[in-house]
Amino acid sequence: MWNSRDLSYHAFDFAGYMPKLNTANPEVKDYLLKVATYWIEEFDIDAWRLDVANEIDHQFWRDFRKAVLAKKPDLYILGEIWHSSQPWLNGDEFHAVMNYPLSESIKDYFLRGLKETQRFISEINSQSMYYRQQISEVMFNLLDSHDTERILTTAKGNLQSVMSALAFLYLQRGTPCIYYGTELALIGGPDPDCRRVMPWERVAADNDMLNFMKDLIQLRKEVAELIQHGQVSLAEVESDVVAVEWQHEGNMLKAYFNQSKKDVVLEKGQADLMILGSISDDRLIIQPNGFVIYREDK
């Protein structure tokens, strides 16, 4: 039976081939936990990503955590939950969840143009207080996945907007993640179109998007400690210009995102990473839809 509401048993999405199991039943629980530990014992996997994790009872996940961490203490447990997830992040179930609230805020602002700047800043500040810092430090931050349309499609092909969104993502506390093919400007609509094959033929030394991602990842590696331990502030410094500033022990990381319709000029003559910008007479000029990131050390 493919999909029916007339089933004699509970099923996920009313699909007969996906019956719901009673995870409170000791035999069922024992079987499932043996599956979870099998892959650690036999293949030394590094993590479990738990699909639709909010539809399984909390006690099962507590027992799951104990079982898998007993086999591998540094295993990463990631839950797929699309909303605020504090009940699963109290230290006895998951290490992190897929951070879809952050994803939607960033896409609404940079890719869809649906949010005013002050509302966007308010949302990001609010989300930063959802969880304890040690949870935020390992939160799984993403913009698209196998369950969503690809970000270049969301941006209607505007590669510069995608670069800005990715740069902002990589400046957030947590673990930034890109969906395969993003680094090669792969497009795709909603599932299953978002699961296109990897366009390996685009891999080349002169691929702008690939080189941008390499530079962005390298910069993130270099400032990871500052982001992990520092204090952050967001502000609208000019109309529709967002400033992100991280500070830690006298070191500073600054970024300016120009979402306005005019150029923005900064009295600064250097940049670590810049899109749609230029340097002239020791000034940074950021064009609309561009951004600049630079460091200031003590």
PDB file of C-alpha atoms in Angstrom:
ATOM      1  CA  MET A   1       0.000   0.000   0.000  1.00  0.00           C
ATOM      2  CA  TRP A   2       1.627   3.270  -1.133  1.00  0.00           C
ATOM      3  CA  ASN A   3      -0.294   5.993   0.658  1.00  0.00           C
ATOM      4  CA  SER A   4      -3.661   5.762   2.344  1.00  0.00           C
ATOM      5  CA  ARG A   5      -5.526   7.165   5.310  1.00  0.00           C
ATOM      6  CA  ASP A   6      -7.432   3.877   5.650  1.00  0.00           C
ATOM      7  CA  LEU A   7      -4.600   1.906   7.265  1.00  0.00           C
ATOM      8  CA  SER A   8      -5.195  -0.411  10.201  1.00  0.00           C
ATOM      9  CA  TYR A   9      -1.959   0.801  11.806  1.00  0.00           C
ATOM     10  CA  HIS A  10      -0.147   4.092  12.333  1.00  0.00           C
ATOM     11  CA  ALA A  11       2.305   5.115   9.604  1.00  0.00           C
ATOM     12  CA  PHE A  12       4.504   8.077   8.831  1.00  0.00           C
ATOM     13  CA  ASP A  13       2.792  10.391   6.329  1.00  0.00           C
ATOM     14  CA  PHE A  14       0.059   7.729   5.963  1.00  0.00           C
ATOM     15  CA  ALA A  15       2.536   5.696   3.868  1.00  0.00           C
ATOM     16  CA  GLY A  16       1.933   1.988   4.336  1.00  0.00           C
ATOM     17  CA  TYR A  17       5.570   1.114   3.743  1.00  0.00           C
ATOM     18  CA  MET A  18       6.658   3.253   6.716  1.00  0.00           C
ATOM     19  CA  PRO A  19       4.807   1.862   9.760  1.00  0.00           C
ATOM     20  CA  LYS A  20       5.383   3.621  13.066  1.00  0.00           C
ATOM     21  CA  LEU A  21       7.073   1.446  15.678  1.00  0.00           C
ATOM     22  CA  ASN A  22       6.297   1.507  19.378  1.00  0.00           C
ATOM     23  CA  THR A  23       9.644   2.701  20.707  1.00  0.00           C
ATOM     24  CA  ALA A  24       8.422   2.224  24.279  1.00  0.00           C
ATOM     25  CA  ASN A  25       8.260  -1.524  23.676  1.00  0.00           C
ATOM     26  CA  PRO A  26      11.459  -3.088  25.124  1.00  0.00           C
ATOM     27  CA  GLU A  27      11.951  -5.482  22.207  1.00  0.00           C
ATOM     28  CA  VAL A  28      11.499  -2.725  19.635  1.00  0.00           C
ATOM     29  CA  LYS A  29      13.836  -0.411  21.522  1.00  0.00           C
ATOM     30  CA  ASP A  30      16.480  -3.118  21.891  1.00  0.00           C
ATOM     31  CA  TYR A  31      16.345  -3.893  18.171  1.00  0.00           C
ATOM     32  CA  LEU A  32      16.691  -0.255  17.133  1.00  0.00           C
ATOM     33  CA  LEU A  33      19.542   0.449  19.546  1.00  0.00           C
ATOM     34  CA  LYS A  34      21.387  -2.583  18.231  1.00  0.00           C
ATOM     35  CA  VAL A  35      21.075  -1.115  14.736  1.00  0.00           C
ATOM     36  CA  ALA A  36      22.458   2.209  15.980  1.00  0.00           C
ATOM     37  CA  THR A  37      25.464   0.630  17.696  1.00  0.00           C
ATOM     38  CA  TYR A  38      26.103  -1.865  14.868  1.00  0.00           C
ATOM     39  CA  TRP A  39      27.213   0.886  12.494  1.00  0.00           C
ATOM     40  CA  ILE A  40      29.611   2.245  15.103  1.00  0.00           C
ATOM     41  CA  GLU A  41      31.076  -1.137  15.915  1.00  0.00           C
ATOM     42  CA  GLU A  42      31.400  -2.331  12.327  1.00  0.00           C
ATOM     43  CA  PHE A  43      32.158   0.861  10.413  1.00  0.00           C
ATOM     44  CA  ASP A  44      33.278   3.411  13.034  1.00  0.00           C
ATOM     45  CA  ILE A  45      30.819   6.054  11.847  1.00  0.00           C
ATOM     46  CA  ASP A  46      31.322   9.574  13.213  1.00  0.00           C
ATOM     47  CA  ALA A  47      27.713  10.698  13.576  1.00  0.00           C
ATOM     48  CA  TRP A  48      24.043   9.842  13.447  1.00  0.00           C
ATOM     49  CA  ARG A  49      21.642  12.199  11.653  1.00  0.00           C
ATOM     50  CA  LEU A  50      18.148  11.461  12.929  1.00  0.00           C
ATOM     51  CA  ASP A  51      15.366  12.136  10.433  1.00  0.00           C
ATOM     52  CA  VAL A  52      12.067  13.653  11.651  1.00  0.00           C
ATOM     53  CA  ALA A  53      13.453  13.285  15.160  1.00  0.00           C
ATOM     54  CA  ASN A  54      10.624  15.186  16.844  1.00  0.00           C
ATOM     55  CA  GLU A  55       8.183  12.332  16.098  1.00  0.00           C
ATOM     56  CA  ILE A  56       9.999   9.877  18.389  1.00  0.00           C
ATOM     57  CA  ASP A  57       9.550   9.989  22.161  1.00  0.00           C
ATOM     58  CA  HIS A  58      12.165  11.685  24.334  1.00  0.00           C
ATOM     59  CA  GLN A  59      12.927   8.624  26.442  1.00  0.00           C
ATOM     60  CA  PHE A  60      13.961   6.653  23.376  1.00  0.00           C
ATOM     61  CA  TRP A  61      16.407   9.371  22.371  1.00  0.00           C
ATOM     62  CA  ARG A  62      17.833   9.472  25.894  1.00  0.00           C
ATOM     63  CA  ASP A  63      18.463   5.737  25.705  1.00  0.00           C
ATOM     64  CA  PHE A  64      19.815   6.130  22.169  1.00  0.00           C
ATOM     65  CA  ARG A  65      22.347   8.702  23.352  1.00  0.00           C
ATOM     66  CA  LYS A  66      23.552   6.470  26.183  1.00  0.00           C
ATOM     67  CA  ALA A  67      23.918   3.479  23.863  1.00  0.00           C
ATOM     68  CA  VAL A  68      25.840   5.159  21.054  1.00  0.00           C
ATOM     69  CA  LEU A  69      28.098   7.280  23.256  1.00  0.00           C
ATOM     70  CA  ALA A  70      29.003   4.202  25.270  1.00  0.00           C
ATOM     71  CA  LYS A  71      30.424   2.811  22.021  1.00  0.00           C
ATOM     72  CA  LYS A  72      32.011   6.064  20.797  1.00  0.00           C
ATOM     73  CA  PRO A  73      32.123   9.015  23.231  1.00  0.00           C
ATOM     74  CA  ASP A  74      32.892  11.623  20.554  1.00  0.00           C
ATOM     75  CA  LEU A  75      30.053  10.588  18.226  1.00  0.00           C
ATOM     76  CA  TYR A  76      27.982  13.558  16.980  1.00  0.00           C
ATOM     77  CA  ILE A  77      24.182  13.221  17.329  1.00  0.00           C
ATOM     78  CA  LEU A  78      22.241  15.490  14.976  1.00  0.00           C
ATOM     79  CA  GLY A  79      18.469  15.754  14.932  1.00  0.00           C
ATOM     80  CA  GLU A  80      16.344  16.950  12.039  1.00  0.00           C
ATOM     81  CA  ILE A  81      13.846  19.324  13.648  1.00  0.00           C
ATOM     82  CA  TRP A  82      12.535  22.341  11.741  1.00  0.00           C
ATOM     83  CA  HIS A  83      11.607  24.538  14.694  1.00  0.00           C
ATOM     84  CA  SER A  84      13.019  25.671  18.037  1.00  0.00           C
ATOM     85  CA  SER A  85      14.362  22.530  19.669  1.00  0.00           C
ATOM     86  CA  GLN A  86      15.278  23.220  23.280  1.00  0.00           C
ATOM     87  CA  PRO A  87      13.504  20.079  24.655  1.00  0.00           C
ATOM     88  CA  TRP A  88      15.939  17.909  22.660  1.00  0.00           C
ATOM     89  CA  LEU A  89      19.042  19.941  23.573  1.00  0.00           C
ATOM     90  CA  ASN A  90      19.235  19.702  27.338  1.00  0.00           C
ATOM     91  CA  GLY A  91      22.340  17.540  27.292  1.00  0.00           C
ATOM     92  CA  ASP A  92      20.657  14.141  27.454  1.00  0.00           C
ATOM     93  CA  GLU A  93      19.479  13.635  23.840  1.00  0.00           C
ATOM     94  CA  PHE A  94      21.082  15.407  20.833  1.00  0.00           C
ATOM     95  CA  HIS A  95      24.228  17.470  20.459  1.00  0.00           C
ATOM     96  CA  ALA A  96      22.600  19.721  17.873  1.00  0.00           C
ATOM     97  CA  VAL A  97      19.795  20.068  15.359  1.00  0.00           C
ATOM     98  CA  MET A  98      19.619  21.335  11.799  1.00  0.00           C
ATOM     99  CA  ASN A  99      19.277  25.076  12.254  1.00  0.00           C
ATOM    100  CA  TYR A 100      16.377  25.764   9.899  1.00  0.00           C
ATOM    101  CA  PRO A 101      15.178  28.933  11.703  1.00  0.00           C
ATOM    102  CA  LEU A 102      18.548  30.572  10.970  1.00  0.00           C
ATOM    103  CA  SER A 103      18.415  29.264   7.418  1.00  0.00           C
ATOM    104  CA  GLU A 104      14.995  30.756   6.736  1.00  0.00           C
ATOM    105  CA  SER A 105      15.915  34.152   8.198  1.00  0.00           C
ATOM    106  CA  ILE A 106      19.053  34.404   6.057  1.00  0.00           C
ATOM    107  CA  LYS A 107      17.253  33.306   2.897  1.00  0.00           C
ATOM    108  CA  ASP A 108      14.325  35.648   3.511  1.00  0.00           C
ATOM    109  CA  TYR A 109      16.725  38.573   3.843  1.00  0.00           C
ATOM    110  CA  PHE A 110      19.464  37.939   1.291  1.00  0.00           C
ATOM    111  CA  LEU A 111      17.764  35.727  -1.311  1.00  0.00           C
ATOM    112  CA  ARG A 112      14.037  36.446  -1.233  1.00  0.00           C
ATOM    113  CA  GLY A 113      14.118  40.088  -0.138  1.00  0.00           C
ATOM    114  CA  LEU A 114      11.163  39.545   2.187  1.00  0.00           C
ATOM    115  CA  LYS A 115      12.493  41.057   5.409  1.00  0.00           C
ATOM    116  CA  GLU A 116      13.385  44.564   6.451  1.00  0.00           C
ATOM    117  CA  THR A 117      16.870  44.951   7.877  1.00  0.00           C
ATOM    118  CA  GLN A 118      15.828  45.686  11.458  1.00  0.00           C
ATOM    119  CA  ARG A 119      13.521  42.687  11.552  1.00  0.00           C
ATOM    120  CA  PHE A 120      16.299  40.480  10.186  1.00  0.00           C
ATOM    121  CA  ILE A 121      18.730  41.667  12.861  1.00  0.00           C
ATOM    122  CA  SER A 122      16.091  41.139  15.546  1.00  0.00           C
ATOM    123  CA  GLU A 123      15.502  37.564  14.386  1.00  0.00           C
ATOM    124  CA  ILE A 124      19.206  36.703  14.352  1.00  0.00           C
ATOM    125  CA  ASN A 125      19.690  38.189  17.825  1.00  0.00           C
ATOM    126  CA  SER A 126      16.663  36.297  19.112  1.00  0.00           C
ATOM    127  CA  GLN A 127      17.839  33.008  17.645  1.00  0.00           C
ATOM    128  CA  SER A 128      21.274  33.449  19.217  1.00  0.00           C
ATOM    129  CA  MET A 129      19.582  33.213  22.608  1.00  0.00           C
ATOM    130  CA  TYR A 130      17.576  30.053  21.906  1.00  0.00           C
ATOM    131  CA  TYR A 131      20.188  27.716  23.354  1.00  0.00           C
ATOM    132  CA  ARG A 132      23.097  27.536  25.767  1.00  0.00           C
ATOM    133  CA  GLN A 133      26.373  28.665  24.209  1.00  0.00           C
ATOM    134  CA  GLN A 134      27.855  25.151  24.201  1.00  0.00           C
ATOM    135  CA  ILE A 135      24.864  24.057  22.114  1.00  0.00           C
ATOM    136  CA  SER A 136      25.141  27.022  19.745  1.00  0.00           C
ATOM    137  CA  GLU A 137      28.828  26.242  19.212  1.00  0.00           C
ATOM    138  CA  VAL A 138      27.955  22.911  17.527  1.00  0.00           C
ATOM    139  CA  MET A 139      24.626  23.854  15.939  1.00  0.00           C
ATOM    140  CA  PHE A 140      24.307  22.534  12.378  1.00  0.00           C
ATOM    141  CA  ASN A 141      23.977  25.719  10.300  1.00  0.00           C
ATOM    142  CA  LEU A 142      22.782  25.322   6.710  1.00  0.00           C
ATOM    143  CA  LEU A 143      20.966  27.157   3.926  1.00  0.00           C
ATOM    144  CA  ASP A 144      19.637  24.281   1.834  1.00  0.00           C
ATOM    145  CA  SER A 145      19.426  20.502   1.889  1.00  0.00           C
ATOM    146  CA  HIS A 146      17.864  17.464   0.224  1.00  0.00           C
ATOM    147  CA  ASP A 147      14.510  18.665   1.604  1.00  0.00           C
ATOM    148  CA  THR A 148      14.559  22.204   0.151  1.00  0.00           C
ATOM    149  CA  GLU A 149      15.109  23.910  -3.149  1.00  0.00           C
ATOM    150  CA  ARG A 150      18.702  24.930  -3.756  1.00  0.00           C
ATOM    151  CA  ILE A 151      19.762  28.399  -2.706  1.00  0.00           C
ATOM    152  CA  LEU A 152      20.778  29.528  -6.192  1.00  0.00           C
ATOM    153  CA  THR A 153      17.250  28.678  -7.331  1.00  0.00           C
ATOM    154  CA  THR A 154      15.803  30.536  -4.332  1.00  0.00           C
ATOM    155  CA  ALA A 155      17.934  33.537  -5.369  1.00  0.00           C
ATOM    156  CA  LYS A 156      16.607  33.303  -8.958  1.00  0.00           C
ATOM    157  CA  GLY A 157      20.128  32.742 -10.241  1.00  0.00           C
ATOM    158  CA  ASN A 158      21.721  35.708  -8.462  1.00  0.00           C
ATOM    159  CA  LEU A 159      25.128  34.306  -7.528  1.00  0.00           C
ATOM    160  CA  GLN A 160      26.194  37.430  -5.635  1.00  0.00           C
ATOM    161  CA  SER A 161      23.176  37.144  -3.341  1.00  0.00           C
ATOM    162  CA  VAL A 162      24.081  33.513  -2.664  1.00  0.00           C
ATOM    163  CA  MET A 163      27.650  34.531  -1.811  1.00  0.00           C
ATOM    164  CA  SER A 164      26.386  37.142   0.638  1.00  0.00           C
ATOM    165  CA  ALA A 165      24.062  34.645   2.303  1.00  0.00           C
ATOM    166  CA  LEU A 166      26.856  32.076   2.608  1.00  0.00           C
ATOM    167  CA  ALA A 167      29.276  34.643   3.998  1.00  0.00           C
ATOM    168  CA  PHE A 168      26.766  35.673   6.652  1.00  0.00           C
ATOM    169  CA  LEU A 169      26.170  32.001   7.513  1.00  0.00           C
ATOM    170  CA  TYR A 170      29.904  31.415   7.955  1.00  0.00           C
ATOM    171  CA  LEU A 171      30.083  34.310  10.412  1.00  0.00           C
ATOM    172  CA  GLN A 172      27.609  32.669  12.793  1.00  0.00           C
ATOM    173  CA  ARG A 173      28.506  30.599  15.833  1.00  0.00           C
ATOM    174  CA  GLY A 174      28.013  26.921  15.042  1.00  0.00           C
ATOM    175  CA  THR A 175      29.058  24.439  12.370  1.00  0.00           C
ATOM    176  CA  PRO A 176      28.510  25.849   8.868  1.00  0.00           C
ATOM    177  CA  CYS A 177      27.489  23.321   6.234  1.00  0.00           C
ATOM    178  CA  ILE A 178      26.974  23.541   2.486  1.00  0.00           C
ATOM    179  CA  TYR A 179      24.877  21.154   0.417  1.00  0.00           C
ATOM    180  CA  TYR A 180      26.895  19.295  -2.226  1.00  0.00           C
ATOM    181  CA  GLY A 181      27.013  21.255  -5.465  1.00  0.00           C
ATOM    182  CA  THR A 182      26.614  24.672  -3.869  1.00  0.00           C
ATOM    183  CA  GLU A 183      30.331  25.229  -4.473  1.00  0.00           C
ATOM    184  CA  LEU A 184      29.680  24.598  -8.187  1.00  0.00           C
ATOM    185  CA  ALA A 185      26.561  26.785  -8.496  1.00  0.00           C
ATOM    186  CA  LEU A 186      24.176  23.852  -8.856  1.00  0.00           C
ATOM    187  CA  ILE A 187      20.503  24.773  -9.164  1.00  0.00           C
ATOM    188  CA  GLY A 188      17.430  22.719  -8.313  1.00  0.00           C
ATOM    189  CA  GLY A 189      13.822  23.152  -7.288  1.00  0.00           C
ATOM    190  CA  PRO A 190      11.976  21.385  -4.476  1.00  0.00           C
ATOM    191  CA  ASP A 191      12.615  17.712  -3.754  1.00  0.00           C
ATOM    192  CA  PRO A 192      13.434  15.685  -5.833  1.00  0.00           C
ATOM    193  CA  ASP A 193      14.854  18.289  -8.236  1.00  0.00           C
ATOM    194  CA  CYS A 194      17.236  19.485  -5.511  1.00  0.00           C
ATOM    195  CA  ARG A 195      18.955  16.065  -5.616  1.00  0.00           C
ATOM    196  CA  ARG A 196      20.571  16.453  -9.031  1.00  0.00           C
ATOM    197  CA  VAL A 197      23.874  14.728  -9.718  1.00  0.00           C
ATOM    198  CA  MET A 198      27.102  16.513  -8.844  1.00  0.00           C
ATOM    199  CA  PRO A 199      28.313  18.561 -11.875  1.00  0.00           C
ATOM    200  CA  TRP A 200      31.924  17.397 -11.685  1.00  0.00           C
ATOM    201  CA  GLU A 201      32.634  18.863 -15.106  1.00  0.00           C
ATOM    202  CA  ARG A 202      32.489  22.343 -13.545  1.00  0.00           C
ATOM    203  CA  VAL A 203      35.483  21.717 -11.297  1.00  0.00           C
ATOM    204  CA  ALA A 204      38.202  24.014 -12.624  1.00  0.00           C
ATOM    205  CA  ALA A 205      40.841  26.396 -11.334  1.00  0.00           C
ATOM    206  CA  ASP A 206      38.956  29.365 -12.782  1.00  0.00           C
ATOM    207  CA  ASN A 207      35.516  28.496 -11.326  1.00  0.00           C
ATOM    208  CA  ASP A 208      34.574  31.658  -9.417  1.00  0.00           C
ATOM    209  CA  MET A 209      32.070  30.006  -7.086  1.00  0.00           C
ATOM    210  CA  LEU A 210      34.420  27.163  -6.207  1.00  0.00           C
ATOM    211  CA  ASN A 211      37.242  29.589  -5.474  1.00  0.00           C
ATOM    212  CA  PHE A 212      34.927  31.761  -3.402  1.00  0.00           C
ATOM    213  CA  MET A 213      33.934  28.801  -1.238  1.00  0.00           C
ATOM    214  CA  LYS A 214      37.584  27.838  -0.751  1.00  0.00           C
ATOM    215  CA  ASP A 215      38.387  31.377   0.386  1.00  0.00           C
ATOM    216  CA  LEU A 216      35.342  31.555   2.662  1.00  0.00           C
ATOM    217  CA  ILE A 217      36.119  28.205   4.300  1.00  0.00           C
ATOM    218  CA  GLN A 218      39.764  29.163   4.815  1.00  0.00           C
ATOM    219  CA  LEU A 219      38.746  32.463   6.420  1.00  0.00           C
ATOM    220  CA  ARG A 220      36.306  30.663   8.717  1.00  0.00           C
ATOM    221  CA  LYS A 221      39.068  28.294   9.823  1.00  0.00           C
ATOM    222  CA  GLU A 222      41.323  31.223  10.647  1.00  0.00           C
ATOM    223  CA  VAL A 223      38.717  33.070  12.727  1.00  0.00           C
ATOM    224  CA  ALA A 224      36.989  30.015  14.243  1.00  0.00           C
ATOM    225  CA  GLU A 225      38.333  30.642  17.748  1.00  0.00           C
ATOM    226  CA  LEU A 226      37.243  34.286  17.657  1.00  0.00           C
ATOM    227  CA  ILE A 227      33.697  33.285  16.659  1.00  0.00           C
ATOM    228  CA  GLN A 228      33.542  30.444  19.176  1.00  0.00           C
ATOM    229  CA  HIS A 229      34.695  32.475  22.180  1.00  0.00           C
ATOM    230  CA  GLY A 230      33.969  36.069  21.172  1.00  0.00           C
ATOM    231  CA  GLN A 231      31.097  38.498  21.553  1.00  0.00           C
ATOM    232  CA  VAL A 232      29.079  39.496  18.517  1.00  0.00           C
ATOM    233  CA  SER A 233      27.020  42.550  17.638  1.00  0.00           C
ATOM    234  CA  LEU A 234      24.787  43.288  14.669  1.00  0.00           C
ATOM    235  CA  ALA A 235      23.705  46.746  13.606  1.00  0.00           C
ATOM    236  CA  GLU A 236      22.158  48.606  10.703  1.00  0.00           C
ATOM    237  CA  VAL A 237      24.900  51.209  10.211  1.00  0.00           C
ATOM    238  CA  GLU A 238      23.246  52.773   7.178  1.00  0.00           C
ATOM    239  CA  SER A 239      19.894  52.113   5.583  1.00  0.00           C
ATOM    240  CA  ASP A 240      19.909  48.402   4.612  1.00  0.00           C
ATOM    241  CA  VAL A 241      23.595  47.956   5.452  1.00  0.00           C
ATOM    242  CA  VAL A 242      24.229  45.264   8.073  1.00  0.00           C
ATOM    243  CA  ALA A 243      27.408  45.319  10.134  1.00  0.00           C
ATOM    244  CA  VAL A 244      28.583  42.161  11.947  1.00  0.00           C
ATOM    245  CA  GLU A 245      31.337  42.584  14.531  1.00  0.00           C
ATOM    246  CA  TRP A 246      33.067  39.867  16.567  1.00  0.00           C
ATOM    247  CA  GLN A 247      35.465  40.774  19.390  1.00  0.00           C
ATOM    248  CA  HIS A 248      37.681  38.560  21.542  1.00  0.00           C
ATOM    249  CA  GLU A 249      40.756  39.433  23.593  1.00  0.00           C
ATOM    250  CA  GLY A 250      41.501  42.560  21.601  1.00  0.00           C
ATOM    251  CA  ASN A 251      41.012  40.904  18.207  1.00  0.00           C
ATOM    252  CA  MET A 252      38.180  41.962  15.952  1.00  0.00           C
ATOM    253  CA  LEU A 253      36.401  40.646  12.878  1.00  0.00           C
ATOM    254  CA  LYS A 254      34.130  42.999  10.944  1.00  0.00           C
ATOM    255  CA  ALA A 255      31.782  42.462   8.028  1.00  0.00           C
ATOM    256  CA  TYR A 256      29.498  44.823   6.120  1.00  0.00           C
ATOM    257  CA  PHE A 257      26.668  43.580   3.905  1.00  0.00           C
ATOM    258  CA  ASN A 258      25.222  46.134   1.507  1.00  0.00           C
ATOM    259  CA  GLN A 259      21.588  45.329   0.765  1.00  0.00           C
ATOM    260  CA  SER A 260      20.786  48.899  -0.235  1.00  0.00           C
ATOM    261  CA  LYS A 261      20.505  50.363  -3.733  1.00  0.00           C
ATOM    262  CA  LYS A 262      23.649  52.498  -3.550  1.00  0.00           C
ATOM    263  CA  ASP A 263      27.384  52.141  -2.958  1.00  0.00           C
ATOM    264  CA  VAL A 264      28.699  52.173   0.608  1.00  0.00           C
ATOM    265  CA  VAL A 265      32.104  53.689   1.374  1.00  0.00           C
ATOM    266  CA  LEU A 266      34.222  52.627   4.358  1.00  0.00           C
ATOM    267  CA  GLU A 267      37.374  54.316   5.571  1.00  0.00           C
ATOM    268  CA  LYS A 268      39.352  51.096   5.328  1.00  0.00           C
ATOM    269  CA  GLY A 269      42.038  50.038   2.900  1.00  0.00           C
ATOM    270  CA  GLN A 270      42.102  46.259   3.250  1.00  0.00           C
ATOM    271  CA  ALA A 271      39.847  43.230   3.093  1.00  0.00           C
ATOM    272  CA  ASP A 272      40.107  39.515   3.815  1.00  0.00           C
ATOM    273  CA  LEU A 273      37.161  38.666   1.584  1.00  0.00           C
ATOM    274  CA  MET A 274      35.093  40.915  -0.656  1.00  0.00           C
ATOM    275  CA  ILE A 275      32.371  40.524  -3.271  1.00  0.00           C
ATOM    276  CA  LEU A 276      31.192  43.404  -5.472  1.00  0.00           C
ATOM    277  CA  GLY A 277      33.673  45.751  -3.830  1.00  0.00           C
ATOM    278  CA  SER A 278      36.854  47.644  -4.556  1.00  0.00           C
ATOM    279  CA  ILE A 279      39.616  49.518  -2.762  1.00  0.00           C
ATOM    280  CA  SER A 280      40.434  53.090  -3.768  1.00  0.00           C
ATOM    281  CA  ASP A 281      42.534  55.654  -1.877  1.00  0.00           C
ATOM    282  CA  ASP A 282      42.479  53.536   1.297  1.00  0.00           C
ATOM    283  CA  ARG A 283      38.702  53.288   1.153  1.00  0.00           C
ATOM    284  CA  LEU A 284      36.482  50.261   0.639  1.00  0.00           C
ATOM    285  CA  ILE A 285      33.625  50.734  -1.794  1.00  0.00           C
ATOM    286  CA  ILE A 286      30.883  48.112  -1.501  1.00  0.00           C
ATOM    287  CA  GLN A 287      28.381  47.943  -4.325  1.00  0.00           C
ATOM    288  CA  PRO A 288      24.746  46.914  -3.833  1.00  0.00           C
ATOM    289  CA  ASN A 289      24.456  43.205  -3.073  1.00  0.00           C
ATOM    290  CA  GLY A 290      28.122  43.105  -2.075  1.00  0.00           C
ATOM    291  CA  PHE A 291      29.970  42.571   1.185  1.00  0.00           C
ATOM    292  CA  VAL A 292      33.385  42.890   2.769  1.00  0.00           C
ATOM    293  CA  ILE A 293      34.993  41.006   5.673  1.00  0.00           C
ATOM    294  CA  TYR A 294      38.220  42.095   7.356  1.00  0.00           C
ATOM    295  CA  ARG A 295      40.162  41.558  10.564  1.00  0.00           C
ATOM    296  CA  GLU A 296      41.618  44.020  13.031  1.00  0.00           C
ATOM    297  CA  ASP A 297      44.175  42.574  15.437  1.00  0.00           C
ATOM    298  CA  LYS A 298      45.579  44.140  18.570  1.00  0.00           C
TER     299      LYS A 298
END
